[in-house]
Each structure stands twice: as structure tokens, then as C-alpha cells.
């Protein structure tokens, strides 16, 4: 894992001091709320329906035990004893007092954490593959490149007042586990014909009210031009992105309106100019960062066999663990989606328990996934039973990874001031319905995602099944979408037709999955069957 | 016209009024120009040798186009005065300075102590922006 040096620490400490000063000026009345709002947003502090919400950055989703423990302590000390893991691989606290916010940031800084640029019209926390460094299909660990970009984007003076928020994801495998092409910039590490490592740039993807899949604008950027190319992409956007309408201000609209060719031409011209400006860190800096992401000391000669005599444990192993690149190890995923629970929520005690278990069983490391779950990336297979037993005892053993109960849901109308409808109760009803009817297992992989409004924080466009909360004449109404995917086979869901009430949408989903169970051919997932037979039979089943 | 409150230059301030980009193209003796957010800073590059003052207007501070305009001019070799005018607030002073601004005429006078603290806020910087400060990566690999 990346460790701060004295420079990194000094920057984060300076940020805490700056925010403390800004908060003081606000509380003393020197800053109006209008002036303060963008400043607190740059530090992840939102005003929600009932209280302030603080969003803490988890760069590329990687956490140490000490950091995880601090997240639990903050939940106890400043919130109501729980935290909410988000679709941006971050954590949010929903009940924060403004006066406490500078102290929380100071506490975070003691474990090399911050809330810098987790909100606002700036470059946000960089996301990446949740299984980076643990699975065999990546060509390199993408996180050092994400860290290089983290430092470049932190307090970048030219890009702190962009037309709109800006999200970057970095991956390094064919299997896209980070929805890379649904980001403002998606970077995929690749090898060129000569075998050299470089980066493919996809620019102009995003969800929200106009979802778009990012086009490839450059197949290969050499590693020693990564920052320069990123800067060129951003400068063209900062100058020409629309500022007349916030719904058209994301880079996807610029790329769409200019056309990919013209946007690319402008980026290439800016890039050629910036290459002479000496803004690129030397490769030695990348090497310095990479050295901190070396593999932990995996033991050799460990057994691969797992004792499956306990059926509950065997089920969890089948559902919630994945193959690891090192023999004798597994990747274990904690589902934060218990039946009837709030997706992504964990109590302070659960967070601290996971911190302790990571120290004991996973080389001190955890990951947050964009599906709002927690990963133990490097667990000895021989330790899986012990790990599972302790998780299970704490209510963290739900065996439903990537199943219909493993729902992504945004906070919705229970917390969010922008929401049209509640997301959490719908998620709870669906998970309860499919636990009760026993169909969850038969259905297998099914990614269900819920957003409480068109802003799409719950990624509904990219769900095999997506639900979008809308306001229909003052009542909450839900549109249903089918056929989205965030993976390498990225696609956007299509609306089935007229919307539903809260219970109606649960019924409609059961009908859709019943049709799938009738129609599927060997090995097909819900998504595959939908792609093969199309929308019409689903419409008939749902509305017929 | 608001007064210049902070200036990081030793030369004499330019007395001429800043003209619009359109007027500047016609008035071949003008030495001061004012850029609005939608203006293309690169259009001034052919005229750098007669330019002594560029004002960059920030009608609202959340419109950050002026930052790119400033860097474009500095990267092209402009060494004259680069002045941020308009909605210039305490918390943007530092990033403006980093993008090459060396004078500031906020529409509302700023608290001098808060401004001094803001200019001195960052012990180091992560990026090379041409403002003369070495990036942290350069310090790390100095020897
Ligand atoms: S999708 Fe809408 S309701 Fe949900 S968190 Fe985002 S803004 Fe709020």
C-alpha cells in the first residue's frame, strides 16, 4: 500500500488547517453560505435533508487496517454509530455537525486519509479495480497509476472550478470491474505491439441524465506522458465544456457535441504544446510509487483444498470468494447487503471488526468496491473458515455476492436533498422478496441497481436490472430498466415502459426474473437471455 | 473599476485602460487587454511583445476558464502583468497565483490577514505549473 512521505503528510495537514480556517470564517459570518458552499464541497461536506454529510476519500478503494479502524471510530465519535460505503468506493457519514468537520479531517489525517475533492466541480477521488493486485487477469497492478493521478489532481490549481465534477477510473485487465467506460476519463493500462506498457484513454463516458459510454480517443499513451495527456484532456474541457446549463456541463456532452474526432484533435494539439512544458513527473516517481505496491509476502506451498463440511460455509465460499493469483490464497468479499438491510451500511463495531480481521487474515489490507461491499484481498484458503465464522457472528456473512440481493442503491429520499424517491426501502423489499421466494440461487448473477433520481448515483443505467425513482405528480414512482452492464461488455439499460409504485416495481422484477428462468438456455445469465430474446417478451410478461 | 489590492511585481503599473479583445485587435498601440471567460487567450499570442497588462475577468469565481487562460499566456512566454479581476475571493488567491496571476483586483476588498494566510497556505505543490515552484515529485528526485 502507498505510504505518505513527509510531503504528502504536509499537504494533507495544510488542507486541514485551511478548512479549519474556512469553517471559522463561516461560523463567524465572514463567508456567506453561498461562498462557503463550494469550499466545504471541496472537502466532501454536503448539506443533506437532515444534517451535514461528510464523504471521506478512499483512494482507489484501498484501506489499511488502521485506516478502517479510524473509519469505525469516527462513526462512533461524530456520527450515529454507522457509516455508509458508496458507489465511488468512498465512505459517507450522514449525521455530521459543521463544527466537528475540521476535527474529523484532523483525525483522518493521522491515518493518511482526507476528504479532499470528494465533491464539487473538480477532479474527484480516482477509482480502480477492487481486486487490483490480487487477481491473475491484470497486466499490472493499476493502483500506482491511480496514485500518480491522485497526486497530480490534488489541488490542481487550473482544475478546481471545472464546468462540472470529473471522475477518473484506472484499470489494467480485460474484465472491467470499475465501470471504466462510464467515467469522464477511463484509463486502461495496455501493452503495445512492442510489449511496452502504456495507457488507452477513453473520454466522455458517464451516467446521469444523459448516459454515455466513453469512446476511445487514444490507443496508447506512453507511461512517461500520462500526466501530460490527462492535463491536455482536462484543459480542453475546462475551456470549452458548457457552463450555461449544469445538465449539459459534463465532458460527455462536450465530446458528443464536438464529436470524438474534433475533441481528440484539440486534445492532441494541447498535448503537443504541453509536452514542451515539463509538467510530467519522471519515471523514477512512478517507480517510487510502484515499489510501495509490491505483493505482500505470500507463503509458498499452501494447500488449495478447503474443508467444505459445513454447508453454510461452503455456500459462502462458493458465492463470496474468488480465485487469487497466488496458490493457496483467495479473495474474500463481505457483502454489506444482508436481507432487508441498507445497502452499504456498516456499524462502527462491524467496521472495526473488519479492520481487525484484515490485520489477522489479509496482510493488513481491505478494499471498498463500487458495489458497496468490502474485500479481503489476500486470505489463505486455510483461514477462510475462521474468517467466515467471525464475519457470520457479526452479521457480515451474507452469501449473495453479485446476486439479486446484492443491490447497489443510492441514499435516495431518506437522506438526499436531490432525490425524487426513496431507494433504500425498495432495495429492502426486493432483497426480502427474493429471500422469501427462494429464487435468488436459481437466478444466479444479476446486478440490480437503484437510483433515487436521474443523477444516477446508484448506477441504474448499468444494472442488468435498473430502477430509477421519479416524481410523478407528487408521488414516488419507479421506472424499470433492463439490459445494462458496466463490464467490458458495457451497455446502457432500456426502460421497460410505464413506471410502477414501490410494490409494483418489486412485482415487475419478479415477473422479469420468472421469464428469464423459463427462457434461459444453458449457462445464460439474466443479461445474456435479455440480450438474446430482447425487450418484447419481458414487456409482455410485465405489463400483459 | 476595482483597485489592485495585491501585486507581486516591481515594475510600474500600466496606466492605460484595458480594452476588449476585439478592440485590442484594431488598436495597434494598445498595451492592455481584458479577457472575458469566453475569450480565447491564444488569440493574444501573436501580440505578446506589445502587451504589458492582461486582465482576466472572473464574473463568478466558479467559472474557472480564466485559470486556463492564464496558463496559456504564461506558457507562451508572456511576462507582463497578469491581473485577476472580478469575483476574486480569499480561497482562490493561491490557485490563481499558481496559474501565473501576479496581481489581483477583487471587486470587494479582501481581509488582508486572511489573504496573507491564503497566499502562504501550501508548503509544497504537487504540480508543475510554470509558476517557479518545484513540484513535490521534483523535490523527491532532486539529486
Ligand atoms: S441518484 Fe439522486 S437521489 Fe440518489 S444520491 Fe444521487 S442525487 Fe441523491
XYZ file of C-alpha atoms and ligand atoms in Angstrom:
695
model
C 0.000 0.000 0.000
C 1.052 3.561 -0.600
C 2.593 5.271 2.437
C 2.674 9.049 2.735
C 6.059 10.660 2.905
C 6.597 13.980 4.685
C 5.441 15.901 1.604
C 2.121 14.074 1.336
C 1.538 14.466 5.052
C 2.342 18.173 4.965
C -0.183 18.712 2.161
C -2.976 16.929 3.984
C -2.149 18.763 7.213
C -2.208 22.086 5.362
C -5.613 21.183 3.983
C -6.939 20.511 7.479
C -5.654 23.900 8.608
C -7.195 25.584 5.588
C -10.577 24.003 6.183
C -10.468 24.815 9.873
C -9.872 28.430 8.899
C -12.679 28.392 6.322
C -15.085 26.887 8.836
C -14.118 29.540 11.383
C -14.732 32.298 8.833
C -18.117 30.756 8.016
C -19.146 30.385 11.661
C -18.030 33.975 12.348
C -20.065 35.203 9.403
C -17.162 36.353 7.169
C -18.195 33.883 4.499
C -21.751 33.690 3.212
C -23.249 30.233 2.800
C -23.017 30.804 -0.966
C -19.294 31.470 -0.684
C -18.718 28.665 1.787
C -20.703 26.008 -0.034
C -18.169 25.305 -2.795
C -15.349 25.304 -0.225
C -16.980 22.733 2.017
C -17.915 20.695 -1.035
C -14.218 20.523 -1.995
C -13.811 18.848 1.391
C -16.670 16.447 0.911
C -19.161 18.194 3.166
C -22.720 18.318 1.823
C -25.833 19.727 3.425
C -28.465 16.997 3.209
C -32.104 16.852 4.245
C -31.457 16.476 7.960
C -27.785 17.181 8.641
C -24.377 17.564 7.035
C -22.953 14.550 5.228
C -19.191 14.030 5.057
C -17.736 11.927 2.265
C -14.275 10.579 3.005
C -11.988 9.606 0.143
C -10.734 6.055 -0.105
C -8.261 6.441 -2.969
C -8.789 3.604 -5.473
C -10.756 1.814 -2.748
C -7.717 0.584 -0.803
C -7.598 0.771 3.004
C -5.235 -0.416 5.713
C -6.497 -1.873 8.983
C -5.537 1.306 10.824
C -7.498 3.407 8.355
C -10.532 1.126 8.572
C -10.377 1.266 12.354
C -10.368 5.058 12.227
C -13.450 4.987 9.996
C -15.207 2.958 12.680
C -14.088 5.307 15.431
C -15.311 8.348 13.501
C -18.711 6.682 13.087
C -18.931 6.366 16.860
C -17.448 9.689 17.813
C -19.104 12.035 15.319
C -21.985 10.125 13.755
C -24.687 7.766 14.984
C -22.535 4.682 15.101
C -22.502 3.713 11.443
C -21.061 4.621 8.075
C -22.230 4.157 4.516
C -19.920 2.773 1.815
C -20.667 4.342 -1.557
C -20.603 3.510 -5.244
C -17.481 5.693 -5.551
C -15.520 3.356 -3.266
C -15.749 6.008 -0.548
C -17.471 6.181 2.835
C -20.092 8.720 3.884
C -21.309 9.788 7.286
C -24.833 11.145 7.280
C -25.150 12.916 10.622
C -22.252 15.342 10.918
C -22.105 18.717 12.666
C -20.323 21.521 10.840
C -18.310 22.440 13.952
C -16.951 18.886 14.116
C -15.884 18.634 10.490
C -12.383 20.141 10.929
C -11.694 17.730 13.826
C -12.820 14.777 11.743
C -10.450 15.810 8.971
C -7.657 16.142 11.527
C -8.399 12.626 12.834
C -8.357 11.289 9.287
C -5.024 12.963 8.578
C -3.430 10.936 11.392
C -4.028 7.806 9.303
C -3.138 9.349 5.932
C -6.723 9.987 4.901
C -8.732 13.002 3.825
C -11.925 14.193 2.184
C -10.181 16.269 -0.480
C -12.173 16.749 -3.676
C -14.776 14.121 -2.836
C -17.327 16.620 -4.068
C -17.520 19.824 -6.064
C -16.682 20.667 -9.675
C -13.183 19.273 -9.595
C -11.332 16.028 -10.242
C -12.782 13.545 -7.776
C -11.272 10.594 -5.990
C -9.700 8.206 -8.537
C -11.358 4.805 -8.653
C -9.894 1.493 -9.720
C -10.311 -2.254 -9.820
C -11.354 -3.534 -6.403
C -9.321 -6.714 -6.884
C -6.146 -4.959 -8.052
C -3.005 -6.788 -7.060
C -4.914 -9.935 -6.123
C -6.232 -11.470 -9.332
C -4.397 -13.110 -12.197
C -6.039 -11.368 -15.143
C -4.446 -7.925 -14.761
C -1.378 -6.989 -16.791
C -0.101 -4.840 -13.913
C -1.471 -3.506 -10.649
C -3.352 -0.351 -11.762
C -3.117 1.396 -8.394
C 0.318 3.022 -8.749
C -1.001 4.858 -11.813
C -4.089 5.872 -9.868
C -1.837 7.180 -7.085
C 0.239 9.171 -9.590
C -3.009 10.704 -10.852
C -4.223 11.281 -7.286
C -1.233 13.452 -6.533
C -1.459 15.327 -9.833
C -5.167 16.003 -9.398
C -4.980 17.040 -5.726
C -5.312 20.836 -5.532
C -4.566 21.153 -9.246
C -4.887 24.934 -9.453
C -6.190 25.060 -13.027
C -8.931 22.494 -12.483
C -10.675 23.485 -9.258
C -13.551 25.322 -10.956
C -14.419 22.978 -13.813
C -17.799 23.122 -15.540
C -18.830 20.060 -13.535
C -17.479 17.166 -11.465
C -14.867 14.952 -13.088
C -14.325 11.258 -12.415
C -11.388 9.128 -13.479
C -11.033 5.338 -13.272
C -7.923 3.262 -13.926
C -7.988 -0.454 -14.748
C -5.499 -2.975 -16.100
C -7.464 -6.021 -17.184
C -9.871 -7.034 -19.919
C -12.537 -7.714 -17.305
C -13.662 -4.248 -16.364
C -14.606 -4.247 -12.701
C -14.640 -0.464 -12.310
C -17.168 0.637 -14.970
C -14.228 2.386 -16.613
C -16.119 3.488 -19.736
C -18.786 5.180 -17.637
C -16.257 7.707 -16.314
C -15.257 11.145 -17.581
C -11.861 9.622 -18.272
C -11.377 5.868 -18.266
C -7.772 4.731 -18.397
C -6.928 1.170 -19.300
C -3.337 0.056 -18.999
C -2.332 -1.888 -22.082
C 0.724 -3.212 -23.882
C 1.506 -2.054 -27.401
C 2.837 -4.242 -30.202
C 6.386 -3.747 -28.900
C 5.321 -5.050 -25.490
C 5.676 -1.661 -23.798
C 3.251 -0.609 -21.132
C 1.061 2.413 -21.767
C -2.445 3.685 -21.316
C -5.531 3.712 -23.519
C -7.696 6.780 -22.906
C -11.476 6.635 -23.080
C -13.033 10.073 -22.624
C -16.587 11.274 -22.212
C -18.475 8.492 -20.502
C -20.878 8.954 -17.668
C -24.241 8.211 -16.198
C -26.630 10.908 -15.002
C -29.495 12.064 -17.162
C -27.667 11.526 -20.452
C -25.737 8.292 -20.023
C -22.897 7.716 -22.479
C -20.230 5.089 -22.988
C -16.850 6.741 -23.392
C -15.226 6.445 -26.823
C -11.572 5.505 -27.147
C -9.675 8.656 -28.075
C -6.135 7.305 -27.940
C -4.950 3.730 -28.016
C -1.579 4.244 -26.429
C -0.162 6.997 -24.269
C 3.389 6.168 -23.114
C 3.787 5.960 -19.354
C 6.049 8.993 -19.239
C 3.315 11.143 -20.826
C 0.368 10.035 -18.721
C 0.027 13.224 -16.703
C 0.638 15.469 -19.693
C -2.067 13.736 -21.707
C -4.510 13.909 -18.796
C -3.775 17.605 -18.411
C -4.493 18.186 -22.102
C -7.829 16.358 -21.821
C -8.771 18.487 -18.828
C -7.650 21.808 -20.297
C -9.769 21.383 -23.409
C -12.709 20.531 -21.172
C -12.109 23.431 -18.790
C -12.023 25.895 -21.677
C -14.856 24.540 -23.772
C -17.141 22.483 -21.547
C -20.595 24.031 -21.348
C -21.261 26.328 -18.431
C -24.671 27.615 -19.491
C -26.597 24.558 -18.300
C -25.429 22.326 -15.491
C -27.189 19.354 -17.052
C -25.031 19.730 -20.143
C -21.791 20.539 -18.384
C -20.178 17.112 -18.083
C -17.393 16.292 -20.530
C -19.547 13.636 -22.181
C -21.714 16.414 -23.659
C -18.649 18.296 -24.941
C -17.242 15.173 -26.586
C -20.663 14.383 -28.006
C -21.312 17.890 -29.342
C -17.826 18.448 -30.761
C -17.630 14.886 -31.973
C -14.940 12.489 -30.857
C -12.647 13.458 -33.757
C -12.720 17.191 -33.068
C -12.337 16.774 -29.323
C -9.414 14.435 -29.921
C -7.837 16.872 -32.376
C -7.968 19.654 -29.788
C -6.547 17.392 -27.096
C -3.706 16.295 -29.356
C -2.853 19.936 -30.187
C -2.826 20.864 -26.500
C -0.830 17.734 -25.716
C 1.822 18.600 -28.312
C 2.136 22.029 -26.703
C 2.225 20.702 -23.119
C 4.947 18.174 -23.949
C 7.322 21.156 -24.031
C 6.209 22.484 -20.659
C 7.947 19.959 -18.396
C 4.890 19.061 -16.387
C 5.423 15.291 -16.361
C 6.839 13.586 -13.250
C 9.900 11.474 -14.087
C 9.503 7.711 -14.426
C 11.507 7.487 -11.209
C 8.452 8.857 -9.419
C 6.284 6.113 -10.844
C 8.935 3.607 -9.777
C 8.921 5.061 -6.261
C 5.161 4.637 -6.044
C 5.219 1.167 -7.617
C 7.711 -0.032 -5.021
C 5.020 0.538 -2.405
C 2.545 -1.711 -4.152
C 4.679 -4.845 -4.257
C 2.924 -8.066 -3.372
C 2.715 -8.933 0.312
C 4.935 -11.890 1.291
C 2.709 -14.744 0.149
C 3.666 -18.076 1.673
C 4.628 -20.826 -0.755
C 3.309 -24.381 -0.757
C -0.049 -23.670 0.867
C -2.854 -26.168 0.281
C -5.644 -25.245 -2.100
C -8.205 -27.547 -0.525
C -10.992 -26.062 1.581
C -12.898 -28.154 4.123
C -16.499 -27.859 2.927
C -18.136 -29.994 5.610
C -20.052 -27.003 6.987
C -22.720 -26.320 4.334
C -23.271 -22.670 5.280
C -19.565 -22.041 4.991
C -19.357 -23.930 1.695
C -22.157 -21.772 0.319
C -20.349 -18.588 1.326
C -17.118 -19.848 -0.233
C -18.917 -20.552 -3.499
C -20.644 -17.203 -3.551
C -18.305 -14.730 -1.941
C -14.762 -15.829 -2.700
C -12.765 -15.568 -5.914
C -9.632 -17.107 -7.307
C -6.427 -15.400 -6.187
C -3.287 -15.143 -8.272
C -1.209 -16.858 -5.552
C -1.738 -20.608 -4.905
C -3.371 -21.305 -1.562
C -4.980 -17.850 -1.329
C -8.431 -16.491 -2.092
C -10.111 -13.117 -2.422
C -12.982 -12.929 0.072
C -15.821 -10.439 -0.218
C -18.008 -9.243 2.623
C -21.487 -8.454 1.384
C -22.898 -5.354 3.052
C -26.311 -6.398 1.754
C -27.974 -8.516 4.409
C -31.575 -9.408 3.630
C -33.695 -6.359 4.417
C -30.651 -4.227 5.257
C -29.486 -0.862 3.944
C -27.023 -1.479 1.089
C -23.525 -0.325 2.008
C -24.191 0.425 5.668
C -21.944 -0.928 8.399
C -21.917 -0.232 12.114
C -18.858 1.121 13.881
C -18.351 -2.269 15.521
C -18.583 -4.065 12.192
C -16.091 -1.654 10.640
C -13.609 -2.191 13.479
C -14.114 -5.942 13.320
C -13.290 -5.923 9.613
C -10.197 -3.857 10.416
C -9.063 -6.465 12.941
C -9.806 -9.367 10.620
C -7.846 -7.745 7.810
C -4.861 -7.466 10.103
C -5.188 -11.078 11.098
C -6.058 -12.654 7.750
C -5.369 -10.323 4.846
C -1.963 -8.675 5.196
C -3.500 -5.599 6.778
C -5.432 -4.639 3.677
C -9.053 -4.089 2.650
C -10.865 -2.759 -0.379
C -14.129 -0.954 -0.857
C -15.973 -1.970 -4.025
C -18.186 0.260 -6.154
C -20.888 -2.322 -5.456
C -20.689 -1.154 -1.826
C -19.035 -4.274 -0.416
C -15.747 -4.854 1.411
C -12.946 -7.084 0.141
C -10.278 -9.015 1.996
C -7.900 -9.264 -0.936
C -5.380 -11.855 0.262
C -6.739 -14.602 2.517
C -5.168 -18.031 2.967
C -7.687 -20.639 1.980
C -6.874 -22.412 5.218
C -8.048 -19.307 7.093
C -11.327 -18.858 5.230
C -13.371 -20.786 7.751
C -12.066 -18.798 10.685
C -12.647 -15.541 8.818
C -16.158 -16.526 7.801
C -17.088 -17.655 11.325
C -16.167 -14.279 12.764
C -17.908 -12.395 9.962
C -21.011 -14.536 10.266
C -21.190 -13.951 14.017
C -21.201 -10.196 13.352
C -23.904 -10.302 10.686
C -21.395 -9.947 7.871
C -21.637 -13.413 6.358
C -24.413 -12.861 3.796
C -23.663 -15.209 0.867
C -25.088 -13.192 -2.034
C -22.250 -11.599 -3.989
C -23.437 -10.471 -7.453
C -26.870 -11.966 -6.835
C -30.171 -10.125 -6.935
C -29.913 -9.343 -3.209
C -26.506 -7.696 -3.688
C -28.168 -4.433 -4.661
C -26.478 -1.138 -5.315
C -28.645 1.675 -4.019
C -28.011 5.376 -3.581
C -29.159 7.060 -0.321
C -32.305 8.369 -2.055
C -35.054 10.359 -0.397
C -34.196 9.086 3.070
C -31.147 11.367 3.045
C -30.528 13.116 -0.234
C -31.982 16.552 -0.924
C -31.996 15.966 -4.689
C -33.978 12.733 -4.568
C -37.350 12.138 -6.199
C -37.990 8.836 -4.480
C -36.653 6.556 -1.806
C -34.133 3.903 -2.848
C -33.445 2.079 0.400
C -36.946 0.710 1.100
C -37.165 -0.594 -2.469
C -33.844 -2.389 -2.047
C -35.041 -3.824 1.245
C -38.278 -5.096 -0.266
C -36.539 -6.714 -3.204
C -33.998 -8.499 -1.066
C -36.748 -9.680 1.272
C -38.936 -10.851 -1.604
C -36.200 -12.901 -3.218
C -35.011 -14.320 0.083
C -38.566 -15.450 0.827
C -39.387 -16.892 -2.595
C -36.167 -18.851 -2.744
C -35.430 -17.841 -6.350
C -32.202 -15.945 -5.651
C -29.997 -19.016 -6.089
C -31.722 -20.212 -9.223
C -31.331 -16.779 -10.810
C -27.589 -16.581 -10.171
C -25.679 -13.485 -11.281
C -27.951 -10.479 -11.535
C -26.759 -6.938 -10.913
C -29.570 -4.753 -9.663
C -29.012 -1.041 -9.194
C -31.291 1.664 -7.824
C -31.062 5.468 -8.093
C -33.404 7.859 -6.324
C -33.227 10.401 -9.154
C -31.851 10.996 -12.618
C -28.382 11.829 -11.238
C -27.826 8.079 -11.230
C -25.564 7.735 -8.186
C -26.953 4.187 -7.924
C -25.752 3.459 -11.497
C -29.214 2.278 -12.599
C -28.296 2.607 -16.301
C -25.609 -0.011 -15.840
C -27.683 -2.586 -13.951
C -28.779 -5.826 -15.556
C -31.918 -4.551 -13.887
C -32.026 -0.851 -13.071
C -34.573 1.125 -11.089
C -34.935 4.880 -11.333
C -37.017 6.815 -8.846
C -39.040 9.626 -10.415
C -41.595 12.064 -9.150
C -44.968 11.570 -10.765
C -47.464 14.249 -9.771
C -46.079 14.374 -6.274
C -45.885 10.625 -5.651
C -42.874 8.379 -5.788
C -42.797 6.311 -8.930
C -40.239 3.864 -10.251
C -39.100 3.251 -13.801
C -37.653 -0.129 -14.626
C -34.689 -0.617 -16.971
C -33.313 -3.864 -18.350
C -30.109 -4.826 -20.091
C -27.432 -2.509 -18.701
C -23.904 -3.610 -17.929
C -20.850 -1.877 -16.527
C -18.357 -4.533 -17.524
C -16.183 -4.981 -20.593
C -19.479 -5.613 -22.437
C -20.653 -2.163 -21.304
C -24.219 -1.290 -22.283
C -26.995 1.017 -21.101
C -30.324 -0.280 -19.890
C -33.608 0.353 -21.710
C -36.787 1.493 -19.966
C -39.483 -1.197 -20.000
C -42.429 1.207 -20.215
C -44.726 2.974 -17.748
C -43.450 3.257 -14.178
C -44.586 1.461 -11.051
C -45.409 2.027 -7.429
C -42.930 0.776 -4.829
C -44.633 -2.610 -4.530
C -45.416 -2.682 -8.228
C -41.767 -2.480 -9.195
C -40.930 -5.418 -6.933
C -43.675 -7.464 -8.620
C -42.418 -6.439 -12.047
C -38.912 -7.604 -11.201
C -40.219 -10.948 -10.048
C -42.093 -11.339 -13.340
C -38.982 -10.423 -15.336
C -36.853 -12.929 -13.473
C -39.548 -15.603 -13.854
C -39.468 -15.088 -17.604
C -35.707 -15.412 -17.529
C -35.940 -18.686 -15.598
C -38.379 -20.039 -18.215
C -36.394 -18.861 -21.216
C -32.765 -19.224 -20.302
C -30.526 -21.579 -22.205
C -27.609 -23.337 -20.623
C -25.381 -21.167 -18.581
C -27.037 -17.895 -19.586
C -27.162 -15.104 -17.065
C -30.223 -12.836 -16.910
C -28.337 -10.305 -19.015
C -27.468 -12.876 -21.688
C -31.054 -14.048 -22.015
C -32.272 -10.464 -22.239
C -29.764 -9.729 -24.980
C -30.780 -12.834 -26.899
C -34.576 -12.543 -26.734
C -34.918 -8.763 -26.473
C -37.321 -6.493 -24.637
C -40.659 -7.570 -26.175
C -41.241 -10.793 -24.209
C -40.262 -9.034 -20.992
C -42.768 -6.270 -21.704
C -45.490 -8.820 -22.358
C -44.722 -10.615 -19.139
C -44.531 -7.466 -17.024
C -47.462 -5.498 -18.426
C -49.503 -8.311 -20.032
C -13.070 49.712 -11.641
C -11.817 47.987 -8.502
C -8.340 48.758 -7.199
C -5.423 46.409 -7.341
C -5.165 45.030 -3.819
C -2.235 42.653 -4.204
C 0.627 42.958 -6.670
C 3.706 40.748 -6.890
C 5.739 42.824 -9.359
C 8.298 45.595 -9.049
C 7.681 47.382 -12.342
C 5.457 50.417 -12.746
C 1.778 49.547 -13.194
C 0.411 50.168 -16.678
C -1.694 53.313 -16.790
C -3.615 52.501 -19.990
C -7.120 51.169 -19.630
C -7.538 47.547 -20.631
C -9.539 47.173 -23.841
C -11.626 44.256 -25.035
C -10.044 41.563 -27.166
C -11.909 42.847 -30.231
C -10.741 46.435 -29.681
C -7.213 45.225 -28.996
C -7.031 43.676 -32.439
C -7.866 47.050 -34.025
C -5.879 49.384 -31.772
C -2.328 48.531 -32.698
C -0.901 50.772 -29.953
C -2.918 49.277 -27.065
C -0.797 47.569 -24.398
C -3.506 46.397 -22.018
C -6.322 43.971 -22.733
C -9.130 42.408 -20.768
C -10.121 38.786 -21.312
C -13.628 37.596 -20.603
C -14.205 33.902 -19.783
C -15.273 33.033 -23.321
C -12.294 34.756 -24.995
C -9.502 32.678 -26.450
C -6.261 33.615 -24.732
C -4.298 32.022 -27.557
C -5.513 34.812 -29.848
C -3.205 37.183 -27.957
C -0.080 35.123 -28.526
C 0.927 36.889 -31.783
C 0.844 40.223 -29.910
C 2.771 39.363 -26.754
C 5.612 41.819 -27.405
C 3.333 44.855 -27.182
C 1.296 43.551 -24.245
C 2.088 44.816 -20.757
C -1.131 44.069 -18.895
C -3.700 41.310 -19.302
C -6.741 41.452 -17.083
C -8.645 38.217 -16.772
C -12.176 38.707 -15.583
C -13.893 36.261 -13.243
C -17.554 37.344 -13.314
C -18.270 34.458 -10.920
C -15.423 32.604 -9.283
C -16.963 29.222 -10.117
C -16.211 29.879 -13.791
C -12.638 28.580 -13.977
C -11.842 29.315 -17.611
C -9.584 32.163 -16.541
C -7.150 29.697 -14.968
C -6.522 28.032 -18.304
C -6.272 31.431 -19.996
C -3.580 32.465 -17.526
C -1.510 29.353 -18.025
C -1.863 29.542 -21.798
C -0.379 33.049 -21.751
C 2.458 32.208 -19.377
C 3.309 29.058 -21.305
C 3.500 31.166 -24.465
C 6.142 33.320 -22.780
C 4.100 36.287 -21.615
C 5.967 38.062 -18.806
C 3.850 41.184 -18.353
C 1.317 41.773 -15.623
C -1.455 39.191 -15.376
C -4.277 40.504 -13.261
C -7.262 38.632 -11.878
C -10.297 40.901 -11.610
C -13.885 40.442 -10.544
C -15.137 37.747 -8.184
C -11.707 37.107 -6.717
C -12.024 35.606 -3.227
C -9.631 34.592 -0.458
C -9.786 30.913 -1.225
C -8.906 31.309 -4.892
C -5.891 33.599 -4.454
C -3.414 30.772 -4.131
C -4.558 28.782 -7.127
C -4.658 31.957 -9.219
C -1.104 32.743 -8.236
C -0.102 29.201 -9.183
C -1.603 29.643 -12.645
C 0.503 32.730 -13.262
C -1.511 35.683 -11.966
C 0.678 38.284 -10.317
C -1.837 40.967 -9.468
C -5.303 40.901 -8.016
C -8.126 43.406 -8.145
C -11.029 41.832 -6.256
C -14.391 43.538 -6.695
C -14.745 43.523 -2.910
C -11.714 44.281 -0.787
C -10.392 41.189 0.974
C -9.274 40.840 4.579
C -5.519 41.400 4.442
C -4.622 38.826 7.111
C -6.812 36.123 5.620
C -5.325 36.836 2.208
C -1.766 36.660 3.520
C -2.569 33.303 5.131
C -4.080 32.061 1.871
C -1.045 33.050 -0.222
C 1.213 31.209 2.238
C -1.028 28.195 2.726
C 0.701 25.403 0.866
C 4.121 24.240 1.995
C 4.601 22.395 -1.310
C 2.784 21.765 -4.563
C 2.015 18.575 -6.450
C 2.087 20.002 -9.967
C 4.485 21.863 -12.181
C 2.501 24.862 -13.437
C 5.293 27.111 -14.589
C 4.992 29.399 -11.557
C 8.534 28.626 -10.488
C 7.642 26.342 -7.600
C 9.167 22.878 -7.887
C 6.609 20.079 -7.805
C 6.863 17.577 -4.972
C 7.992 14.938 -7.457
C 10.871 17.192 -8.453
C 11.908 17.607 -4.813
C 11.712 13.858 -4.269
C 14.046 13.159 -7.171
C 16.270 16.205 -6.864
C 19.661 14.562 -6.549
S -29.146 9.422 -7.504
Fe -30.257 11.263 -6.911
S -31.264 10.632 -5.018
Fe -29.669 9.179 -5.334
S -27.930 10.008 -4.181
Fe -27.732 10.674 -6.306
S -28.638 12.693 -6.309
Fe -29.369 11.664 -4.441
